Amino acid sequence: MSHIALLPSSGMGHLTPFLRLAALLTAHDLKITIITPYPTLSLAESQVLFHFFSTFPQIRQEKLHLLLLDNFSGNSKEDPFYCHIDVIRRSSHLLSSLLSSLSPPLAALVTDMSLTASVVPITKALNIPNYIFFTSSAQMLTLFISFHTKANANLYEMDAFQIPTLEPIPKSWIPPPLLQDNNNLLKTYITKNGKEMTKSDGILVNTLESIEQESLAALNGGKVILGLPSVTAIGLLPPCFNQCESLAWLDTQPIGSVLYVSFGSRTAMSREQLKELGDGLMRSGYRFLWVVKDKKVDREDDKDLEDVIGNELTESVKERGLVVKHWLNQEDILSHPAVGGFLSHCGWNSLTEAMWFGVRVLAWPQHGDQKINASLVERTGLGIWESSWGWGGEDIVKGQQIAEKVSELMGNELLRMKAVSVREKARAGMELGETSVKMKALAKLIETWKKDRS
Ligand code: UDP
């Protein structure tokens, strides 16, 4: 039996698609090991790992024990998740002995994109094929792998990032740290890992040919960068296990009536913006389920809801909605019949889940790849994006503006139907079996892994 190992990095946005991929691989007569960097930064990651390995006892867990954690915690200017990725990178030399000790020897390692530059040399030395899993969109991949070619140019002077044969990416969509002069962690991470991707054996993207055809054709046609290995659109990866949250409030709401509001696992809004958001939700007149987040890292999010949004707002939102300040399993919410819309920061996993369940989206990107993802919301017909709202924290978006956009989303039957047709696309090309869901592009790749080792 061929043995495949997977190596995710930091944050739910990276871990979740890896777990979904691992779960799919179990249907293909493979031995699967997941190497989990330890400790995780967020509580959500450690809880989901526990739950995952109890659900899939046939998948083996190996911990990569991280070094230098003490050195990283004090740097408050950088995003804690980028700092954690940096710790994993600095601990990656420990992988060499871990990978060689795995039995039977690996047919392939699937590595998170953020670890490309540090892990590819290790797998080359061990003669293990290394496939990079890119956990955002194919369009973001075009920027990721070509950014290093422009790293010395004055990006701030450009109007847009040009990639041959593709629509230019407007400067305002590019993650702001990439436009800065200084060498911040995001810039270093994209420059170094993007450059080394050509040395990998293949790249996997959780996306669909039907929604990202141009980007995928440019990537595979040598238009973005020469020498890139094959880029495979394996997705959309389906949810892999049900956590069966109790959603009693949702169960009592009419079908399609509730707007779900969440900005993912690592985005905290300012108190002022949260107040305006609460005001906007109330003014819209629609029912809502709102997950409030006050800190980027969930372990540090220890205030009560009232402390964060105030007593008055806490009381008034109860009339029309449910507001919580704890982790809810998003798949359970998006698959609930009462949910008819999603106000989202456009993390790539959130969008793939909205596509999978056919829920229309009001895009409000906050940072990172999210504006590029938001542009796909419009292009696919999944929903609407008010691009004048800018990045999270740039300006305060007023309650009245939010209310108008919520009404535009929730009151639009055409959008609801378009989101349903995106769902059809998302599920096309899948063979739905009783016990397994097999994806065709992935099945081809697996055949390659099996052949390479035979
Ligand atoms: N998620 C969740 N509950 C929450 C917040 C997030 O289940 O309260 C999940 C969500 O379904 C997604 C992942 O965490 O699978 C977040 O990844 P995404 O790429 O959407 O955004 P990020 O959190 O990385 O910004």
CSV table of N, CA and C and ligand atoms in Angstrom, one decimal, residues 11-14 16-17 20 135 260 262-267 291 293 326-331 333-334 344-351 353 367 370, ligand 1:
chain,number,residue,atom,x,y,z
A,11,GLY,N,-2.9,27.7,11.3
A,11,GLY,CA,-4.2,28.4,11.1
A,11,GLY,C,-5.2,27.4,10.6
A,12,MET,N,-6.5,27.6,10.9
A,12,MET,CA,-7.6,26.8,10.4
A,12,MET,C,-7.7,26.9,8.9
A,13,GLY,N,-7.4,28.0,8.3
A,13,GLY,CA,-7.5,28.2,6.9
A,13,GLY,C,-6.6,27.3,6.1
A,14,HIS,N,-5.5,26.9,6.8
A,14,HIS,CA,-4.5,25.9,6.2
A,14,HIS,C,-4.8,24.5,6.6
A,16,THR,N,-7.8,23.1,7.7
A,16,THR,CA,-9.1,22.5,7.2
A,16,THR,C,-9.0,21.8,5.8
A,17,PRO,N,-8.4,22.5,4.8
A,17,PRO,CA,-8.3,21.8,3.5
A,17,PRO,C,-7.4,20.6,3.6
A,20,ARG,N,-9.5,17.8,4.9
A,20,ARG,CA,-10.5,17.3,3.9
A,20,ARG,C,-9.8,16.5,2.9
A,135,THR,N,-3.5,26.6,-0.6
A,135,THR,CA,-4.8,26.6,0.1
A,135,THR,C,-5.6,27.8,-0.2
A,260,TYR,N,-25.9,34.8,7.8
A,260,TYR,CA,-24.8,34.3,8.7
A,260,TYR,C,-23.7,35.3,8.5
A,262,SER,N,-19.8,36.1,9.6
A,262,SER,CA,-18.6,35.6,10.2
A,262,SER,C,-17.4,36.1,9.4
A,263,PHE,N,-16.3,36.4,10.1
A,263,PHE,CA,-15.1,36.9,9.4
A,263,PHE,C,-13.9,35.9,9.6
A,264,GLY,N,-14.3,34.6,9.8
A,264,GLY,CA,-13.3,33.5,9.8
A,264,GLY,C,-12.7,33.3,11.2
A,265,SER,N,-11.6,32.6,11.1
A,265,SER,CA,-11.0,32.1,12.4
A,265,SER,C,-9.9,33.1,12.9
A,266,ARG,N,-9.5,34.1,12.2
A,266,ARG,CA,-8.4,34.9,12.6
A,266,ARG,C,-8.5,36.4,12.3
A,267,THR,N,-9.7,36.9,12.2
A,267,THR,CA,-9.9,38.3,12.0
A,267,THR,C,-10.7,38.9,13.1
A,291,VAL,N,-21.3,35.8,14.4
A,291,VAL,CA,-20.2,35.3,15.3
A,291,VAL,C,-19.2,36.5,15.5
A,293,LYS,N,-15.9,38.3,16.9
A,293,LYS,CA,-14.5,37.9,17.3
A,293,LYS,C,-13.8,39.2,17.7
A,326,HIS,N,-18.3,32.6,20.3
A,326,HIS,CA,-17.5,31.3,20.4
A,326,HIS,C,-17.5,30.6,19.1
A,327,TRP,N,-16.7,29.6,19.0
A,327,TRP,CA,-16.5,28.9,17.7
A,327,TRP,C,-17.8,28.1,17.4
A,328,LEU,N,-18.3,28.3,16.2
A,328,LEU,CA,-19.4,27.4,15.7
A,328,LEU,C,-18.9,26.8,14.4
A,329,ASN,N,-19.3,25.5,14.2
A,329,ASN,CA,-18.8,24.8,13.0
A,329,ASN,C,-19.5,25.4,11.8
A,330,GLN,N,-18.8,26.1,11.0
A,330,GLN,CA,-19.4,26.8,9.9
A,330,GLN,C,-20.1,26.0,8.9
A,331,GLU,N,-19.6,24.8,8.6
A,331,GLU,CA,-20.2,23.9,7.7
A,331,GLU,C,-21.6,23.5,8.1
A,333,ILE,N,-23.5,25.4,9.8
A,333,ILE,CA,-24.4,26.6,9.6
A,333,ILE,C,-24.7,26.8,8.1
A,334,LEU,N,-23.7,26.7,7.3
A,334,LEU,CA,-24.0,27.0,5.9
A,334,LEU,C,-24.9,25.9,5.3
A,344,SER,N,-19.3,37.6,4.6
A,344,SER,CA,-18.0,36.9,4.8
A,344,SER,C,-16.8,37.8,4.5
A,345,HIS,N,-15.7,37.5,5.2
A,345,HIS,CA,-14.4,38.2,4.9
A,345,HIS,C,-13.8,37.6,3.7
A,346,CYS,N,-14.3,36.5,3.1
A,346,CYS,CA,-13.8,35.9,1.9
A,346,CYS,C,-12.5,35.1,2.1
A,347,GLY,N,-12.3,34.5,3.3
A,347,GLY,CA,-11.2,33.5,3.4
A,347,GLY,C,-11.6,32.4,2.3
A,348,TRP,N,-10.5,31.8,1.7
A,348,TRP,CA,-10.8,30.9,0.6
A,348,TRP,C,-11.7,29.7,1.0
A,349,ASN,N,-11.4,29.2,2.3
A,349,ASN,CA,-12.2,28.1,2.7
A,349,ASN,C,-13.7,28.5,2.9
A,350,SER,N,-13.9,29.7,3.5
A,350,SER,CA,-15.3,30.1,3.6
A,350,SER,C,-16.0,30.2,2.3
A,351,LEU,N,-15.3,30.7,1.3
A,351,LEU,CA,-15.9,30.9,0.0
A,351,LEU,C,-16.2,29.5,-0.6
A,353,GLU,N,-16.8,26.8,0.9
A,353,GLU,CA,-17.9,26.2,1.6
A,353,GLU,C,-19.2,26.9,1.1
A,367,HIS,N,-8.2,41.3,4.8
A,367,HIS,CA,-6.8,41.4,4.6
A,367,HIS,C,-6.3,40.2,3.7
A,370,GLN,N,-7.9,38.2,0.4
A,370,GLN,CA,-9.4,38.2,0.4
A,370,GLN,C,-10.0,39.1,-0.6
B,1,UDP,N1,-14.6,28.3,10.8
B,1,UDP,C1,-15.5,27.7,11.5
B,1,UDP,N2,-16.1,28.4,12.5
B,1,UDP,C2,-15.8,29.7,12.8
B,1,UDP,C3,-14.8,30.4,12.0
B,1,UDP,C4,-14.2,29.6,11.0
B,1,UDP,O1,-15.8,26.6,11.3
B,1,UDP,O2,-16.4,30.3,13.8
B,1,UDP,C5,-13.9,27.6,9.7
B,1,UDP,C6,-14.4,27.9,8.3
B,1,UDP,O3,-15.5,27.0,8.0
B,1,UDP,C7,-13.2,27.7,7.4
B,1,UDP,C8,-12.0,28.0,8.3
B,1,UDP,O4,-12.5,27.9,9.7
B,1,UDP,O5,-13.1,26.3,7.0
B,1,UDP,C9,-11.5,29.4,8.1
B,1,UDP,O6,-10.8,29.4,6.9
B,1,UDP,P1,-10.9,30.7,5.9
B,1,UDP,O7,-10.0,30.4,4.8
B,1,UDP,O8,-12.4,30.9,5.5
B,1,UDP,O9,-10.5,32.0,6.7
B,1,UDP,P2,-9.4,32.3,7.8
B,1,UDP,O10,-10.0,31.9,9.1
B,1,UDP,O11,-8.2,31.6,7.4
B,1,UDP,O12,-9.3,33.8,7.6
